[in-house]
């Protein structure tokens, strides 16, 4: 049983904040690269459902059980993996994530580890703590976050799959580990922002404890504010004022929620300069069709959800990917760190439907779409 007094040292004070920032490296030798990534967390589900991937000009292209090899062959260099604490059924749990990370590394892909700090989905509307941490007071909760972060990174390192980047939470605009670290609604007050800073500092300490400095992943904070500069600034001003150490800012950008590519460009340029951090579009997607490949409802299916300049066609999807790369590469000072396509692998399989099939990077027959080559190609 954990001592409830442990972890109190993680509470924010100005002196601790100054020390953390002084010790925290501003960047490492890998900064400046424009990474091309795909979140492949659905791959085990698709494979178990009988899905196949093809890399050929038509439906007679060779079927491959190795979607990761296809991604690598098209120039993708980063696999993003989500990790849940103790998920029901095991999906996105540690054993599955380790197996997938090992496969990705063997296939030449680096890892971006997305720690949700939950047993299930964490996003702007859901940040439930793991059941195992239910009822913990802030000091013990912070200690749990620190040790869990440390232990997860050591587990990946033991499989020769040390992440290149690690996210401390997923889309944590409203905070994390609710309600202790919640900063929305009536809980948007100094006490809860202090608590959120304590939790994030504990997670960052876990990263530092996990591995030697030369092997330490870069640390990302991830918001869902792709086109919302005022919202992103408000959040980041509060965590930086509390001395939370991090290396990178990750943003989700889905145009049907987050606006135009121009708004994204403005936001990226401003955040990189204001906070002197690399910025990355860590989640994005766009449809190649508005049609259905199965009987599962698709999240995006209406013309009103599209950007006028990018039709829902394979060519339109590829043009959208090219525009995002252009936006990210244009961030001054090589601060644009890359683009990651969310669930590019989530195609419809014979025994598993998909709500994302028309946003994936493979078509209804599992064939690689032009957007995959665009995303992975050289400028």
mmCIF file of C-alpha atoms in Angstrom:
data_model
loop_
_atom_site.group_PDB
_atom_site.id
_atom_site.type_symbol
_atom_site.label_atom_id
_atom_site.label_comp_id
_atom_site.label_asym_id
_atom_site.label_seq_id
_atom_site.Cartn_x
_atom_site.Cartn_y
_atom_site.Cartn_z
ATOM 1 C CA UNK A 1 0.000 0.000 0.000
ATOM 2 C CA UNK A 2 1.276 3.467 -0.893
ATOM 3 C CA UNK A 3 2.133 5.933 1.848
ATOM 4 C CA UNK A 4 -0.373 8.791 1.393
ATOM 5 C CA UNK A 5 2.342 11.264 2.347
ATOM 6 C CA UNK A 6 4.506 10.267 -0.593
ATOM 7 C CA UNK A 7 4.207 12.524 -3.603
ATOM 8 C CA UNK A 8 3.736 15.735 -1.634
ATOM 9 C CA UNK A 9 7.052 16.910 -2.968
ATOM 10 C CA UNK A 10 5.451 17.001 -6.410
ATOM 11 C CA UNK A 11 3.160 19.859 -5.466
ATOM 12 C CA UNK A 12 3.915 23.006 -7.348
ATOM 13 C CA UNK A 13 5.916 25.748 -5.672
ATOM 14 C CA UNK A 14 7.826 28.529 -7.450
ATOM 15 C CA UNK A 15 11.158 27.103 -6.258
ATOM 16 C CA UNK A 16 10.384 23.606 -7.522
ATOM 17 C CA UNK A 17 9.086 25.013 -10.801
ATOM 18 C CA UNK A 18 12.299 26.961 -11.353
ATOM 19 C CA UNK A 19 14.408 23.911 -10.563
ATOM 20 C CA UNK A 20 12.430 21.688 -12.939
ATOM 21 C CA UNK A 21 12.771 24.156 -15.780
ATOM 22 C CA UNK A 22 16.478 24.569 -15.159
ATOM 23 C CA UNK A 23 17.076 20.821 -15.234
ATOM 24 C CA UNK A 24 14.728 20.047 -18.125
ATOM 25 C CA UNK A 25 16.476 19.891 -21.511
ATOM 26 C CA UNK A 26 14.962 22.341 -23.988
ATOM 27 C CA UNK A 27 15.516 19.989 -26.914
ATOM 28 C CA UNK A 28 17.554 17.000 -27.941
ATOM 29 C CA UNK A 29 19.552 16.013 -30.974
ATOM 30 C CA UNK A 30 16.428 14.713 -32.681
ATOM 31 C CA UNK A 31 14.562 18.031 -32.613
ATOM 32 C CA UNK A 32 13.886 19.710 -35.961
ATOM 33 C CA UNK A 33 12.875 16.602 -37.922
ATOM 34 C CA UNK A 34 9.499 16.748 -39.690
ATOM 35 C CA UNK A 35 8.136 13.360 -38.738
ATOM 36 C CA UNK A 36 5.457 11.521 -40.729
ATOM 37 C CA UNK A 37 3.338 9.315 -38.511
ATOM 38 C CA UNK A 38 0.265 7.122 -38.378
ATOM 39 C CA UNK A 39 -1.629 6.046 -35.275
ATOM 40 C CA UNK A 40 -1.853 2.260 -35.671
ATOM 41 C CA UNK A 41 -3.570 1.381 -32.404
ATOM 42 C CA UNK A 42 -6.499 -0.288 -34.185
ATOM 43 C CA UNK A 43 -4.251 -2.669 -36.127
ATOM 44 C CA UNK A 44 -4.672 -5.682 -33.790
ATOM 45 C CA UNK A 45 -8.467 -5.331 -34.007
ATOM 46 C CA UNK A 46 -8.413 -5.124 -37.800
ATOM 47 C CA UNK A 47 -6.057 -8.088 -38.113
ATOM 48 C CA UNK A 48 -8.126 -10.187 -35.696
ATOM 49 C CA UNK A 49 -11.199 -9.328 -37.770
ATOM 50 C CA UNK A 50 -9.612 -10.678 -40.941
ATOM 51 C CA UNK A 51 -8.606 -7.364 -42.483
ATOM 52 C CA UNK A 52 -5.861 -7.341 -45.099
ATOM 53 C CA UNK A 53 -3.783 -4.536 -46.558
ATOM 54 C CA UNK A 54 -2.604 -4.279 -50.130
ATOM 55 C CA UNK A 55 0.075 -2.191 -51.726
ATOM 56 C CA UNK A 56 -0.718 -2.329 -55.408
ATOM 57 C CA UNK A 57 -2.438 -0.331 -58.141
ATOM 58 C CA UNK A 58 -5.639 -2.360 -58.050
ATOM 59 C CA UNK A 59 -7.517 -4.986 -56.062
ATOM 60 C CA UNK A 60 -5.180 -7.680 -57.351
ATOM 61 C CA UNK A 61 -2.302 -6.080 -55.478
ATOM 62 C CA UNK A 62 -0.506 -8.369 -53.087
ATOM 63 C CA UNK A 63 -2.292 -8.835 -49.778
ATOM 64 C CA UNK A 64 -0.020 -8.303 -46.803
ATOM 65 C CA UNK A 65 -0.464 -9.149 -43.153
ATOM 66 C CA UNK A 66 2.056 -6.430 -42.385
ATOM 67 C CA UNK A 67 0.460 -3.009 -42.677
ATOM 68 C CA UNK A 68 3.469 -1.599 -40.816
ATOM 69 C CA UNK A 69 5.771 -2.642 -43.649
ATOM 70 C CA UNK A 70 3.514 -0.873 -46.137
ATOM 71 C CA UNK A 71 3.600 2.294 -44.046
ATOM 72 C CA UNK A 72 7.384 2.174 -43.834
ATOM 73 C CA UNK A 73 7.703 1.531 -47.581
ATOM 74 C CA UNK A 74 5.692 4.707 -48.227
ATOM 75 C CA UNK A 75 7.980 6.825 -46.046
ATOM 76 C CA UNK A 76 6.172 6.772 -42.699
ATOM 77 C CA UNK A 77 8.704 6.916 -39.871
ATOM 78 C CA UNK A 78 6.572 7.104 -36.706
ATOM 79 C CA UNK A 79 3.933 4.768 -35.218
ATOM 80 C CA UNK A 80 1.661 6.308 -32.586
ATOM 81 C CA UNK A 81 0.292 3.877 -29.996
ATOM 82 C CA UNK A 82 -2.280 4.540 -27.272
ATOM 83 C CA UNK A 83 -1.900 2.860 -23.919
ATOM 84 C CA UNK A 84 -4.713 2.301 -21.427
ATOM 85 C CA UNK A 85 -4.077 1.335 -17.808
ATOM 86 C CA UNK A 86 -6.190 -1.805 -17.239
ATOM 87 C CA UNK A 87 -8.657 -1.964 -20.143
ATOM 88 C CA UNK A 88 -11.533 -4.415 -20.196
ATOM 89 C CA UNK A 89 -10.732 -7.098 -22.759
ATOM 90 C CA UNK A 90 -7.100 -6.072 -23.033
ATOM 91 C CA UNK A 91 -7.337 -3.819 -26.096
ATOM 92 C CA UNK A 92 -4.705 -1.063 -25.886
ATOM 93 C CA UNK A 93 -3.374 -2.570 -22.673
ATOM 94 C CA UNK A 94 0.317 -2.993 -21.990
ATOM 95 C CA UNK A 95 0.832 -6.493 -23.503
ATOM 96 C CA UNK A 96 -0.854 -5.522 -26.770
ATOM 97 C CA UNK A 97 0.937 -2.182 -26.954
ATOM 98 C CA UNK A 98 4.316 -3.793 -26.314
ATOM 99 C CA UNK A 99 3.781 -6.373 -29.036
ATOM 100 C CA UNK A 100 2.753 -3.692 -31.496
ATOM 101 C CA UNK A 101 5.662 -1.450 -30.532
ATOM 102 C CA UNK A 102 8.118 -4.294 -31.002
ATOM 103 C CA UNK A 103 6.676 -4.968 -34.465
ATOM 104 C CA UNK A 104 6.840 -1.303 -35.381
ATOM 105 C CA UNK A 105 10.454 -0.940 -34.274
ATOM 106 C CA UNK A 106 11.434 -4.093 -36.134
ATOM 107 C CA UNK A 107 9.837 -2.559 -39.218
ATOM 108 C CA UNK A 108 11.909 0.605 -38.985
ATOM 109 C CA UNK A 109 9.357 2.872 -37.263
ATOM 110 C CA UNK A 110 9.922 5.023 -34.215
ATOM 111 C CA UNK A 111 7.284 5.098 -31.452
ATOM 112 C CA UNK A 112 5.098 7.898 -30.137
ATOM 113 C CA UNK A 113 3.545 6.574 -26.933
ATOM 114 C CA UNK A 114 0.173 8.085 -26.046
ATOM 115 C CA UNK A 115 -0.433 7.584 -22.313
ATOM 116 C CA UNK A 116 -4.151 8.054 -21.605
ATOM 117 C CA UNK A 117 -3.928 7.594 -17.814
ATOM 118 C CA UNK A 118 -7.294 5.855 -17.970
ATOM 119 C CA UNK A 119 -8.725 2.373 -18.486
ATOM 120 C CA UNK A 120 -10.485 3.600 -21.624
ATOM 121 C CA UNK A 121 -10.739 6.589 -23.966
ATOM 122 C CA UNK A 122 -9.435 9.895 -22.635
ATOM 123 C CA UNK A 123 -10.403 12.991 -24.611
ATOM 124 C CA UNK A 124 -11.893 16.452 -24.015
ATOM 125 C CA UNK A 125 -15.125 14.923 -22.713
ATOM 126 C CA UNK A 126 -13.736 11.912 -20.838
ATOM 127 C CA UNK A 127 -10.791 11.772 -18.450
ATOM 128 C CA UNK A 128 -11.786 9.048 -15.994
ATOM 129 C CA UNK A 129 -8.949 7.853 -13.748
ATOM 130 C CA UNK A 130 -8.049 4.162 -13.769
ATOM 131 C CA UNK A 131 -10.220 2.115 -11.436
ATOM 132 C CA UNK A 132 -7.081 1.146 -9.512
ATOM 133 C CA UNK A 133 -6.511 4.811 -8.644
ATOM 134 C CA UNK A 134 -10.080 5.617 -7.683
ATOM 135 C CA UNK A 135 -10.410 7.733 -4.566
ATOM 136 C CA UNK A 136 -6.723 8.591 -4.198
ATOM 137 C CA UNK A 137 -5.919 12.000 -2.780
ATOM 138 C CA UNK A 138 -3.673 14.244 -4.844
ATOM 139 C CA UNK A 139 -0.314 13.266 -3.276
ATOM 140 C CA UNK A 140 -0.927 9.537 -3.738
ATOM 141 C CA UNK A 141 -2.427 10.080 -7.195
ATOM 142 C CA UNK A 142 0.623 12.070 -8.292
ATOM 143 C CA UNK A 143 2.891 9.335 -6.968
ATOM 144 C CA UNK A 144 0.903 6.746 -8.908
ATOM 145 C CA UNK A 145 1.243 8.813 -12.082
ATOM 146 C CA UNK A 146 4.997 9.130 -11.587
ATOM 147 C CA UNK A 147 5.592 5.428 -10.970
ATOM 148 C CA UNK A 148 3.237 4.304 -13.733
ATOM 149 C CA UNK A 149 4.905 6.588 -16.288
ATOM 150 C CA UNK A 150 8.342 5.355 -15.211
ATOM 151 C CA UNK A 151 7.355 1.696 -15.289
ATOM 152 C CA UNK A 152 5.664 1.899 -18.686
ATOM 153 C CA UNK A 153 8.694 3.477 -20.313
ATOM 154 C CA UNK A 154 10.971 0.871 -18.746
ATOM 155 C CA UNK A 155 8.701 -1.885 -20.070
ATOM 156 C CA UNK A 156 8.997 -0.514 -23.608
ATOM 157 C CA UNK A 157 12.743 -0.095 -23.260
ATOM 158 C CA UNK A 158 13.050 -3.712 -22.152
ATOM 159 C CA UNK A 159 11.514 -4.744 -25.488
ATOM 160 C CA UNK A 160 13.943 -2.522 -27.421
ATOM 161 C CA UNK A 161 11.037 -0.202 -28.241
ATOM 162 C CA UNK A 162 11.880 2.954 -26.317
ATOM 163 C CA UNK A 163 9.529 5.702 -27.535
ATOM 164 C CA UNK A 164 10.943 8.683 -29.344
ATOM 165 C CA UNK A 165 8.121 10.836 -27.962
ATOM 166 C CA UNK A 166 5.770 10.288 -25.031
ATOM 167 C CA UNK A 167 2.480 12.113 -24.482
ATOM 168 C CA UNK A 168 1.533 12.935 -20.900
ATOM 169 C CA UNK A 169 -2.182 12.441 -21.449
ATOM 170 C CA UNK A 170 -4.459 12.564 -24.460
ATOM 171 C CA UNK A 171 -6.286 15.761 -25.458
ATOM 172 C CA UNK A 172 -6.043 17.144 -21.943
ATOM 173 C CA UNK A 173 -7.577 20.547 -22.657
ATOM 174 C CA UNK A 174 -10.020 19.960 -19.792
ATOM 175 C CA UNK A 175 -7.337 18.457 -17.592
ATOM 176 C CA UNK A 176 -6.798 14.801 -16.672
ATOM 177 C CA UNK A 177 -7.698 12.312 -13.974
ATOM 178 C CA UNK A 178 -11.027 13.969 -13.229
ATOM 179 C CA UNK A 179 -12.079 15.507 -10.975
ATOM 180 C CA UNK A 180 -8.748 15.981 -9.196
ATOM 181 C CA UNK A 181 -7.023 17.390 -12.269
ATOM 182 C CA UNK A 182 -10.111 18.789 -13.978
ATOM 183 C CA UNK A 183 -10.011 22.431 -15.114
ATOM 184 C CA UNK A 184 -13.380 22.933 -16.800
ATOM 185 C CA UNK A 185 -16.618 24.545 -15.705
ATOM 186 C CA UNK A 186 -16.880 25.193 -11.983
ATOM 187 C CA UNK A 187 -13.464 23.529 -11.497
ATOM 188 C CA UNK A 188 -11.632 26.070 -13.678
ATOM 189 C CA UNK A 189 -9.903 27.657 -10.693
ATOM 190 C CA UNK A 190 -6.390 28.084 -9.337
ATOM 191 C CA UNK A 191 -6.642 25.079 -7.034
ATOM 192 C CA UNK A 192 -7.474 22.683 -9.862
ATOM 193 C CA UNK A 193 -4.878 24.191 -12.199
ATOM 194 C CA UNK A 194 -2.333 23.663 -9.407
ATOM 195 C CA UNK A 195 -3.495 20.060 -9.093
ATOM 196 C CA UNK A 196 -3.200 19.503 -12.848
ATOM 197 C CA UNK A 197 0.320 20.971 -12.782
ATOM 198 C CA UNK A 198 1.217 18.625 -9.925
ATOM 199 C CA UNK A 199 0.020 15.605 -11.916
ATOM 200 C CA UNK A 200 1.850 16.646 -15.069
ATOM 201 C CA UNK A 201 5.050 17.380 -13.146
ATOM 202 C CA UNK A 202 4.783 13.933 -11.569
ATOM 203 C CA UNK A 203 4.437 12.347 -15.011
ATOM 204 C CA UNK A 204 7.457 14.303 -16.249
ATOM 205 C CA UNK A 205 9.441 13.122 -13.234
ATOM 206 C CA UNK A 206 8.505 9.554 -14.152
ATOM 207 C CA UNK A 207 9.976 10.092 -17.619
ATOM 208 C CA UNK A 208 13.230 11.320 -16.116
ATOM 209 C CA UNK A 209 13.425 8.374 -13.718
ATOM 210 C CA UNK A 210 12.739 5.770 -16.375
ATOM 211 C CA UNK A 211 15.870 5.931 -18.498
ATOM 212 C CA UNK A 212 19.286 7.585 -18.774
ATOM 213 C CA UNK A 213 19.196 11.101 -20.188
ATOM 214 C CA UNK A 214 20.640 9.978 -23.527
ATOM 215 C CA UNK A 215 17.650 7.661 -24.071
ATOM 216 C CA UNK A 216 14.965 9.905 -22.622
ATOM 217 C CA UNK A 217 11.925 10.418 -24.894
ATOM 218 C CA UNK A 218 10.793 13.909 -25.744
ATOM 219 C CA UNK A 219 7.750 14.906 -23.697
ATOM 220 C CA UNK A 220 4.596 16.215 -25.342
ATOM 221 C CA UNK A 221 1.490 17.894 -23.965
ATOM 222 C CA UNK A 222 -1.508 17.280 -26.232
ATOM 223 C CA UNK A 223 -4.533 19.554 -26.723
ATOM 224 C CA UNK A 224 -7.512 19.404 -29.084
ATOM 225 C CA UNK A 225 -7.103 23.077 -30.093
ATOM 226 C CA UNK A 226 -5.830 22.833 -33.682
ATOM 227 C CA UNK A 227 -7.471 26.014 -34.952
ATOM 228 C CA UNK A 228 -8.130 27.713 -31.605
ATOM 229 C CA UNK A 229 -5.166 29.913 -30.785
ATOM 230 C CA UNK A 230 -6.872 31.718 -27.922
ATOM 231 C CA UNK A 231 -7.868 28.426 -26.269
ATOM 232 C CA UNK A 232 -4.421 26.909 -26.718
ATOM 233 C CA UNK A 233 -2.751 30.023 -25.311
ATOM 234 C CA UNK A 234 -5.034 30.123 -22.300
ATOM 235 C CA UNK A 235 -4.215 26.514 -21.415
ATOM 236 C CA UNK A 236 -0.494 26.707 -22.062
ATOM 237 C CA UNK A 237 -0.116 30.007 -20.231
ATOM 238 C CA UNK A 238 -1.518 28.365 -17.123
ATOM 239 C CA UNK A 239 0.679 25.275 -17.177
ATOM 240 C CA UNK A 240 3.861 27.140 -18.077
ATOM 241 C CA UNK A 241 3.194 29.666 -15.314
ATOM 242 C CA UNK A 242 3.154 26.706 -12.928
ATOM 243 C CA UNK A 243 6.473 25.396 -14.190
ATOM 244 C CA UNK A 244 5.286 22.193 -15.899
ATOM 245 C CA UNK A 245 8.268 20.857 -17.894
ATOM 246 C CA UNK A 246 7.706 19.635 -21.463
ATOM 247 C CA UNK A 247 9.429 19.663 -24.842
ATOM 248 C CA UNK A 248 6.655 19.655 -27.430
ATOM 249 C CA UNK A 249 3.109 20.859 -28.033
ATOM 250 C CA UNK A 250 0.814 18.396 -29.775
ATOM 251 C CA UNK A 251 -2.468 19.477 -31.362
ATOM 252 C CA UNK A 252 -5.418 17.597 -32.789
ATOM 253 C CA UNK A 253 -6.665 19.082 -36.046
ATOM 254 C CA UNK A 254 -9.853 17.757 -37.613
ATOM 255 C CA UNK A 255 -11.304 20.435 -39.911
ATOM 256 C CA UNK A 256 -14.954 19.563 -39.169
ATOM 257 C CA UNK A 257 -14.236 20.494 -35.535
ATOM 258 C CA UNK A 258 -11.195 22.752 -35.643
ATOM 259 C CA UNK A 259 -11.593 25.103 -38.602
ATOM 260 C CA UNK A 260 -9.481 25.948 -41.613
ATOM 261 C CA UNK A 261 -5.898 25.070 -42.405
ATOM 262 C CA UNK A 262 -5.195 28.799 -42.210
ATOM 263 C CA UNK A 263 -6.335 28.867 -38.590
ATOM 264 C CA UNK A 264 -4.112 25.879 -37.883
ATOM 265 C CA UNK A 265 -1.120 27.587 -39.522
ATOM 266 C CA UNK A 266 -1.613 30.742 -37.462
ATOM 267 C CA UNK A 267 -1.873 28.719 -34.275
ATOM 268 C CA UNK A 268 1.233 26.621 -34.901
ATOM 269 C CA UNK A 269 3.403 29.619 -35.718
ATOM 270 C CA UNK A 270 2.231 31.536 -32.662
ATOM 271 C CA UNK A 271 2.569 28.664 -30.184
ATOM 272 C CA UNK A 272 6.051 27.718 -31.381
ATOM 273 C CA UNK A 273 7.270 31.280 -30.882
ATOM 274 C CA UNK A 274 5.361 32.089 -27.698
ATOM 275 C CA UNK A 275 6.455 28.967 -25.804
ATOM 276 C CA UNK A 276 9.743 28.216 -27.615
ATOM 277 C CA UNK A 277 8.671 24.616 -28.212
ATOM 278 C CA UNK A 278 8.333 22.322 -31.200
ATOM 279 C CA UNK A 279 4.742 21.936 -32.382
ATOM 280 C CA UNK A 280 3.163 18.898 -34.003
ATOM 281 C CA UNK A 281 -0.166 17.935 -35.529
ATOM 282 C CA UNK A 282 -0.439 14.723 -33.583
ATOM 283 C CA UNK A 283 -3.955 13.773 -34.736
ATOM 284 C CA UNK A 284 -5.606 14.508 -38.066
ATOM 285 C CA UNK A 285 -7.577 12.818 -40.850
ATOM 286 C CA UNK A 286 -9.707 13.570 -43.919
ATOM 287 C CA UNK A 287 -12.121 11.438 -45.957
ATOM 288 C CA UNK A 288 -11.329 9.846 -49.287
ATOM 289 C CA UNK A 289 -15.045 9.141 -49.807
ATOM 290 C CA UNK A 290 -18.367 9.857 -48.142
ATOM 291 C CA UNK A 291 -19.584 6.362 -49.025
ATOM 292 C CA UNK A 292 -19.893 3.441 -46.625
ATOM 293 C CA UNK A 293 -17.965 0.170 -46.775
ATOM 294 C CA UNK A 294 -19.989 -1.543 -44.008
ATOM 295 C CA UNK A 295 -23.129 -1.004 -41.916
ATOM 296 C CA UNK A 296 -21.355 0.923 -39.122
ATOM 297 C CA UNK A 297 -22.087 4.635 -38.918
ATOM 298 C CA UNK A 298 -19.213 6.813 -40.133
ATOM 299 C CA UNK A 299 -18.185 9.816 -38.093
ATOM 300 C CA UNK A 300 -17.723 11.953 -41.203
ATOM 301 C CA UNK A 301 -20.312 11.530 -43.922
ATOM 302 C CA UNK A 302 -21.757 14.921 -44.865
ATOM 303 C CA UNK A 303 -20.548 17.431 -47.469
ATOM 304 C CA UNK A 304 -20.927 20.151 -44.844
ATOM 305 C CA UNK A 305 -18.077 18.559 -42.881
ATOM 306 C CA UNK A 306 -15.590 19.087 -45.706
ATOM 307 C CA UNK A 307 -13.290 21.962 -46.514
ATOM 308 C CA UNK A 308 -14.462 23.376 -49.879
ATOM 309 C CA UNK A 309 -11.049 23.079 -51.509
ATOM 310 C CA UNK A 310 -10.652 19.389 -50.658
ATOM 311 C CA UNK A 311 -13.309 17.020 -52.031
ATOM 312 C CA UNK A 312 -13.900 13.619 -50.434
ATOM 313 C CA UNK A 313 -11.931 11.741 -53.065
ATOM 314 C CA UNK A 314 -8.574 9.978 -52.972
ATOM 315 C CA UNK A 315 -7.005 12.995 -54.687
ATOM 316 C CA UNK A 316 -8.740 15.400 -52.287
ATOM 317 C CA UNK A 317 -7.501 13.449 -49.280
ATOM 318 C CA UNK A 318 -3.963 13.503 -50.667
ATOM 319 C CA UNK A 319 -4.168 17.254 -51.301
ATOM 320 C CA UNK A 320 -5.263 17.780 -47.686
ATOM 321 C CA UNK A 321 -2.266 15.767 -46.455
ATOM 322 C CA UNK A 322 0.052 17.822 -48.663
ATOM 323 C CA UNK A 323 -1.384 21.061 -47.266
ATOM 324 C CA UNK A 324 -0.841 19.928 -43.668
ATOM 325 C CA UNK A 325 2.775 19.083 -44.368
ATOM 326 C CA UNK A 326 3.196 22.483 -45.999
ATOM 327 C CA UNK A 327 1.715 24.202 -42.938
ATOM 328 C CA UNK A 328 3.925 22.313 -40.499
ATOM 329 C CA UNK A 329 7.119 22.784 -42.498
ATOM 330 C CA UNK A 330 6.424 26.519 -42.691
ATOM 331 C CA UNK A 331 6.689 26.983 -38.908
ATOM 332 C CA UNK A 332 9.805 29.153 -38.454
ATOM 333 C CA UNK A 333 12.967 27.812 -36.898
ATOM 334 C CA UNK A 334 12.272 24.187 -37.894
ATOM 335 C CA UNK A 335 9.779 24.067 -35.010
ATOM 336 C CA UNK A 336 7.206 22.121 -37.026
ATOM 337 C CA UNK A 337 7.877 18.602 -35.747
ATOM 338 C CA UNK A 338 5.539 16.574 -37.933
ATOM 339 C CA UNK A 339 2.088 15.244 -38.800
ATOM 340 C CA UNK A 340 0.423 12.085 -37.469
ATOM 341 C CA UNK A 341 -2.665 10.628 -39.177
ATOM 342 C CA UNK A 342 -5.114 9.180 -36.682
ATOM 343 C CA UNK A 343 -6.324 5.579 -37.239
ATOM 344 C CA UNK A 344 -4.922 5.360 -40.730
ATOM 345 C CA UNK A 345 -5.138 1.582 -40.311
ATOM 346 C CA UNK A 346 -8.793 1.390 -39.182
ATOM 347 C CA UNK A 347 -10.344 -0.184 -42.271
ATOM 348 C CA UNK A 348 -13.423 -2.386 -42.372
ATOM 349 C CA UNK A 349 -12.530 -6.052 -41.878
ATOM 350 C CA UNK A 350 -14.733 -9.079 -42.614
ATOM 351 C CA UNK A 351 -15.445 -9.580 -38.915
ATOM 352 C CA UNK A 352 -14.948 -6.027 -37.612
ATOM 353 C CA UNK A 353 -16.582 -2.840 -38.845
ATOM 354 C CA UNK A 354 -15.097 0.634 -38.722
ATOM 355 C CA UNK A 355 -16.554 4.073 -38.025
ATOM 356 C CA UNK A 356 -13.391 5.549 -39.566
ATOM 357 C CA UNK A 357 -13.094 3.533 -42.779
ATOM 358 C CA UNK A 358 -13.510 6.532 -45.096
ATOM 359 C CA UNK A 359 -10.858 8.477 -43.162
ATOM 360 C CA UNK A 360 -8.213 5.743 -43.235
ATOM 361 C CA UNK A 361 -5.180 5.655 -45.512
ATOM 362 C CA UNK A 362 -6.349 2.435 -47.187
ATOM 363 C CA UNK A 363 -9.500 2.014 -49.254
ATOM 364 C CA UNK A 364 -12.377 -0.450 -48.906
ATOM 365 C CA UNK A 365 -10.268 -3.267 -50.366
ATOM 366 C CA UNK A 366 -7.288 -2.510 -48.160
ATOM 367 C CA UNK A 367 -5.306 -0.778 -50.900
ATOM 368 C CA UNK A 368 -2.941 2.018 -50.002
ATOM 369 C CA UNK A 369 -4.399 5.388 -50.971
ATOM 370 C CA UNK A 370 -2.438 8.269 -52.561
ATOM 371 C CA UNK A 371 -2.547 10.215 -49.288
ATOM 372 C CA UNK A 372 -0.250 7.636 -47.722
ATOM 373 C CA UNK A 373 2.460 8.348 -50.272
ATOM 374 C CA UNK A 374 1.875 12.085 -49.877
ATOM 375 C CA UNK A 375 2.156 11.908 -46.108
ATOM 376 C CA UNK A 376 5.332 9.845 -46.235
ATOM 377 C CA UNK A 377 6.928 11.503 -49.251
ATOM 378 C CA UNK A 378 9.693 14.056 -49.337
ATOM 379 C CA UNK A 379 8.756 17.724 -49.892
#
